[in-house]
Short mmCIF file of C-alpha atoms in Angstrom, two decimals:
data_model
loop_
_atom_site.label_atom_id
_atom_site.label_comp_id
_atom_site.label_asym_id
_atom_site.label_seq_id
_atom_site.Cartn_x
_atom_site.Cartn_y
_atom_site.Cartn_z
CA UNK A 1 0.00 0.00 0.00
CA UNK A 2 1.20 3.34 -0.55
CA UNK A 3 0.87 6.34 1.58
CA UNK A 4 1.89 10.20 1.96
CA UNK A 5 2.63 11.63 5.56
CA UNK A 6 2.81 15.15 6.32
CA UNK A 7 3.79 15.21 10.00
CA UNK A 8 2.86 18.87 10.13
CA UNK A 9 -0.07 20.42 10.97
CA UNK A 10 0.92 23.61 10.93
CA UNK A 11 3.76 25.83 9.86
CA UNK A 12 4.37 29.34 11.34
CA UNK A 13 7.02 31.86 9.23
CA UNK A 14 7.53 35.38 9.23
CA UNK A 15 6.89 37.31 6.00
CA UNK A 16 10.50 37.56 4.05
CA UNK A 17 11.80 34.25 6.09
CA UNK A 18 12.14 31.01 4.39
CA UNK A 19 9.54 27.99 4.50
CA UNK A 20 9.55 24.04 4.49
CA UNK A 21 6.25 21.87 4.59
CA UNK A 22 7.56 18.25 4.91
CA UNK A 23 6.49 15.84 3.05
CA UNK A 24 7.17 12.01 3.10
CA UNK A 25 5.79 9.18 1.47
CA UNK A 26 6.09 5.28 1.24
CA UNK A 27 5.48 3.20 -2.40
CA UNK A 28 6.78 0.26 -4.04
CA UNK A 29 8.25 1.33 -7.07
CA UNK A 30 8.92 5.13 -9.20
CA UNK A 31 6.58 7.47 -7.07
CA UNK A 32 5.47 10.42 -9.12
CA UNK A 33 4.93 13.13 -6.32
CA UNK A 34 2.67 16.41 -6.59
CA UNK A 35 1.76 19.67 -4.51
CA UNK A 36 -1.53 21.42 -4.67
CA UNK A 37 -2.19 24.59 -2.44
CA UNK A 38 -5.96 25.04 -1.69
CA UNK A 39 -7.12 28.82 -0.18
CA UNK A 40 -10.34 28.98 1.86
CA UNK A 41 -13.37 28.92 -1.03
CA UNK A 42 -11.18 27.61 -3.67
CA UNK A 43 -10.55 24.50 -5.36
CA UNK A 44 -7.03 22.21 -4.91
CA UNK A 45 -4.68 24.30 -7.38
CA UNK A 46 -1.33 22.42 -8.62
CA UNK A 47 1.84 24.07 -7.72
CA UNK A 48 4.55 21.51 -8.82
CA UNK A 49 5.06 17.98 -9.85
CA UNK A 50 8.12 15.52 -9.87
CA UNK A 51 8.16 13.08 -12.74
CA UNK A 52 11.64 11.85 -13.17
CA UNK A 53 15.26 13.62 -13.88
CA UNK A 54 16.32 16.85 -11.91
CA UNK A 55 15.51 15.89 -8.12
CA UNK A 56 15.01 19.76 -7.89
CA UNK A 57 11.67 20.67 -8.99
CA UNK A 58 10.43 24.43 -10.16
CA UNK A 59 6.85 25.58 -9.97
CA UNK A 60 4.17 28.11 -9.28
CA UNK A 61 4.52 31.45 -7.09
CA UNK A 62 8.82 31.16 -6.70
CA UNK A 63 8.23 27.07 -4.78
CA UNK A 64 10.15 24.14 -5.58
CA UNK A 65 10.41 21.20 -4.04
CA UNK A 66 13.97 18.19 -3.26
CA UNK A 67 12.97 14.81 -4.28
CA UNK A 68 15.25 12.65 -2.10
CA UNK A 69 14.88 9.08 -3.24
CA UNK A 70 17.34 7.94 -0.06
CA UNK A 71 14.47 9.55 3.01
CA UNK A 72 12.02 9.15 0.94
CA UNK A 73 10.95 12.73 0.87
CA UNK A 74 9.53 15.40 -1.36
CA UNK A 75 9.77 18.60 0.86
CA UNK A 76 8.42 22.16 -0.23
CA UNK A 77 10.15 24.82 0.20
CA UNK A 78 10.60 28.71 -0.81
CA UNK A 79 13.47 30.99 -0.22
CA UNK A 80 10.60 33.84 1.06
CA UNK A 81 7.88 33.58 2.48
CA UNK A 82 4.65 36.01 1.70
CA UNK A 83 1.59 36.44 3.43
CA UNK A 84 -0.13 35.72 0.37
CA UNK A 85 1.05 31.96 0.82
CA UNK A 86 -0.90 31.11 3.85
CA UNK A 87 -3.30 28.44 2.93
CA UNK A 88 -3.68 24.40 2.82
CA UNK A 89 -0.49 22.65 1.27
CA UNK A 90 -1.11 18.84 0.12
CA UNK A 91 1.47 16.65 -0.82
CA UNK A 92 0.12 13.91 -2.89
CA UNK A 93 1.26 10.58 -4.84
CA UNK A 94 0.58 8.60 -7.46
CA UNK A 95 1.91 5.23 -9.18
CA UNK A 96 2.88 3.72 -12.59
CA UNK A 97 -0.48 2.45 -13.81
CA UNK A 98 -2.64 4.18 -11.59
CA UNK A 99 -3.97 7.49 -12.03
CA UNK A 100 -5.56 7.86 -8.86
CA UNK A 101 -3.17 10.44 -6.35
CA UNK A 102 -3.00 9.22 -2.57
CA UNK A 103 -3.06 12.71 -0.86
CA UNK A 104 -1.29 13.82 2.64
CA UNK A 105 -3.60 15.00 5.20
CA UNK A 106 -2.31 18.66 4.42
CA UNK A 107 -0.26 21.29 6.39
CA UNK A 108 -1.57 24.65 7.49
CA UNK A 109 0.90 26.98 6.39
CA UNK A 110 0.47 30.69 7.98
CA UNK A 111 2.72 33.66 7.16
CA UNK A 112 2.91 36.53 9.72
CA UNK A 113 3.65 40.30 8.57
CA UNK B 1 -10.98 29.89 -20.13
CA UNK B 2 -13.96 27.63 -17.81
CA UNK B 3 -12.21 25.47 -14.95
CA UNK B 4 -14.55 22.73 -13.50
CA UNK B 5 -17.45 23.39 -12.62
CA UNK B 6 -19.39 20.98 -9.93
CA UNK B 7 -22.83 21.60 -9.05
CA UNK B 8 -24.47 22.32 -6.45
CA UNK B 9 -21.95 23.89 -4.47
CA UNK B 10 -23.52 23.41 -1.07
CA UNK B 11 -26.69 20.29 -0.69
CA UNK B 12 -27.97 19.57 2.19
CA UNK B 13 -30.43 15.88 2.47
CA UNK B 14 -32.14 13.98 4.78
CA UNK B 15 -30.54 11.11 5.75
CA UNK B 16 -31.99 8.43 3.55
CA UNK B 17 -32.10 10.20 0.76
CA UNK B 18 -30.85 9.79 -3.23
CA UNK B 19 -28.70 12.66 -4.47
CA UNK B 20 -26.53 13.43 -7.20
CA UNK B 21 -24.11 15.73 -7.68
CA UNK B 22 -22.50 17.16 -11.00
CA UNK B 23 -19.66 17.63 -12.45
CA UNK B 24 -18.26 19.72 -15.75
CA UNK B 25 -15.00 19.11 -16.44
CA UNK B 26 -12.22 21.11 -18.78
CA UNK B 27 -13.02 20.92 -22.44
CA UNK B 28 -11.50 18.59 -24.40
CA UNK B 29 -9.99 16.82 -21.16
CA UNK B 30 -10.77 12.68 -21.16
CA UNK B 31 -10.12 12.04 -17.56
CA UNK B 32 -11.96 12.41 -15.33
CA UNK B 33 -11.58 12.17 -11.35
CA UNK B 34 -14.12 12.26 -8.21
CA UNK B 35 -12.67 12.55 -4.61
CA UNK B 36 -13.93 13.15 -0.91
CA UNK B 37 -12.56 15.74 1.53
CA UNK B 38 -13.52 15.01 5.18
CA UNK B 39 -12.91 17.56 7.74
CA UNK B 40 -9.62 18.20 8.62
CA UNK B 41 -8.34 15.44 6.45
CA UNK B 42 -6.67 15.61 2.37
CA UNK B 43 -9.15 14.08 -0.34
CA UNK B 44 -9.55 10.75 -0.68
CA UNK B 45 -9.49 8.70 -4.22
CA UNK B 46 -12.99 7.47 -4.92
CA UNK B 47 -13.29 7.13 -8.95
CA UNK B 48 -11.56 7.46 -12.18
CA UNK B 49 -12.88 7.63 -15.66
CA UNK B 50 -10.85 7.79 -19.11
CA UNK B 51 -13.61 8.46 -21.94
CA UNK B 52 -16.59 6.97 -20.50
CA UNK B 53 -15.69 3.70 -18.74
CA UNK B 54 -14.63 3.72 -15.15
CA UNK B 55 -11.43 3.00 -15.31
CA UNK B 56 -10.64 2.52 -11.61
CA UNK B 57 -13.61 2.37 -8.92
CA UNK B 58 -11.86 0.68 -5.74
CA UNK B 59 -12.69 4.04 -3.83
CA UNK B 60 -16.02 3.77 -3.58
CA UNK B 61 -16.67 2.57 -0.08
CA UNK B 62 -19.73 0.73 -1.06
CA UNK B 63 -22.45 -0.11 -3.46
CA UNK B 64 -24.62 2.92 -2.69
CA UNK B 65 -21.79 5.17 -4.10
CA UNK B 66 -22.44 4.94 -8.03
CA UNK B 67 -21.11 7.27 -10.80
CA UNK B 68 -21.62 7.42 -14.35
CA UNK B 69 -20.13 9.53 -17.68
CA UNK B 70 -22.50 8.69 -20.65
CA UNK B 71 -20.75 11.00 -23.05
CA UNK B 72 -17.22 11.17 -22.16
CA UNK B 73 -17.74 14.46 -20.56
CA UNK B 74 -19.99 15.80 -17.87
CA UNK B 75 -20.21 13.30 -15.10
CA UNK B 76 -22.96 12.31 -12.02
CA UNK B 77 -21.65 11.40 -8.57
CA UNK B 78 -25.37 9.12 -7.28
CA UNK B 79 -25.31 8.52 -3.69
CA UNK B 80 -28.40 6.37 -2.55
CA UNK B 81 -29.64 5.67 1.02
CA UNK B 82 -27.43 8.58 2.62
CA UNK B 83 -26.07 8.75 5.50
CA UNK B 84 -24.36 11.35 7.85
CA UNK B 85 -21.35 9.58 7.64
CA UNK B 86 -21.05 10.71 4.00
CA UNK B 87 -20.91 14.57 5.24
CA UNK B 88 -18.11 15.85 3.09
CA UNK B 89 -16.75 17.77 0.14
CA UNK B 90 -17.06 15.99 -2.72
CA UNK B 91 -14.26 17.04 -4.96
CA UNK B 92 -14.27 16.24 -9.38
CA UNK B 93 -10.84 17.21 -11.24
CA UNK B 94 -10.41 16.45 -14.76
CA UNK B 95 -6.97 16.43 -16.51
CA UNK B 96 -5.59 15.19 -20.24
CA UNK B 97 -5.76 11.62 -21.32
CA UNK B 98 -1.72 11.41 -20.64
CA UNK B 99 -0.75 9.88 -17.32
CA UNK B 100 1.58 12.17 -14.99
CA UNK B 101 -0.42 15.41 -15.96
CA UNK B 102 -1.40 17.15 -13.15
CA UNK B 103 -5.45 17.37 -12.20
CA UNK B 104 -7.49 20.72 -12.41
CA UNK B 105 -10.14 20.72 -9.36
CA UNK B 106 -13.46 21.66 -8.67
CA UNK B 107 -14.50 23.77 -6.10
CA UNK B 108 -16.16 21.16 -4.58
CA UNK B 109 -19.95 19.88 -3.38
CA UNK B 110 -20.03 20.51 -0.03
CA UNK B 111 -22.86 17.48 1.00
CA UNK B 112 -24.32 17.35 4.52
CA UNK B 113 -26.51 14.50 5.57
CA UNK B 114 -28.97 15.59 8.33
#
């Protein structure tokens, strides 16, 4: 069985400092590994995926995220933080033959001025 | 241009009661994805559709959960005999027919069973 752990709930960062939200997961075989942000009265919005090649991945609003095959993590991170990024953060999964993504239970992220 | 749409974005039934909610997807995108959000917790896999065949239904958590896509595009979530367990937001996300493409979500159904 495969699974995604966020052992966050929340995350507290100052405006300007940088953030993590952890992410780890557990899979037999090549994970393919996602975040999606979701703000209050909005629907899950991708914000970067890992496929395969360059363990460090690029994506929406100045994130990226470290694949690290070794502790099985997929952390997201961002050099400086805004108050515009507090909201939901999910890290989610998904398999060779098998569309369906096995999402984290989510990490609240909130930004202080 | 549109996102998906799901309709209605808030029901509230009876417990024991059919409903069904809807779901538009992106144009031109073949699959097609339901999930449910429980309080507090990230969505949960319940059904996947390429075209119009389910092509993966082992989340459904039982035989009163039933969904359907009779023209490859605009798809029915049927739940029969609810119950207040099934309080959630139902989430639909469509994305291209290649794999590894990330999903475009809904806003959601929010359902409550009273």
């Amino acid at each position: 069985a495969q699974s995604v752990a966020q052992p966050e709930d929340q995350v507290n960062v100052a405006e300007g400092n940088p953030l993590t939200v952890k992410c780890t997961y557990s899979v037999s075989g090549n994970p393919y590994l996602f975040w999606y942000v979701q703000y209050p009265n909005r629907g899950l919005q991708f914000l970067l995926k890992y496929i395969t090649g360059d363990n460090l991945v690029k994506g929406s609003y100045g994130f990226e995220a470290e694949f690290n095959k070794s502790q099985t993590s997929f952390h997201l991170k961002k050099p400086s933080a805004l108050v515009s990024d507090s909201a939901l953060y999910f890290c989610a999964l998904q398999t060779t033959g098998r569309r369906a993504l096995t999402f984290g239970s989510g990490t609240r992220l909130q930004v202080q001025p | 241009g549109a996102g998906v749409s799901q309709t209605p974005s808030n029901k509230v039934t009876e417990k024991g009661k059919y409903v069904e909610l809807r779901c538009d997807p992106i144009s031109g995108h073949t699959a097609l994805y339901w999930y449910r959000q429980s309080l507090g917790q990230g969505p949960e896999f319940l059904i996947y559709f390429q075209g119009t065949g389910a092509a993966d239904d082992s989340g459904l958590p039982n035989d009163r959960f039933f969904a359907v896509r009779p023209e490859g595009s605009v798809s029915t979530l049927k739940i029969q005999r609810t119950e207040r367990g099934d309080s959630a937001v139902y989430l639909c996300a469509s994305s291209p027919s290649a794999s590894n493409t990330e999903a475009f979500f809904g806003q959601g159904t929010r359902l409550t069973v009273v």
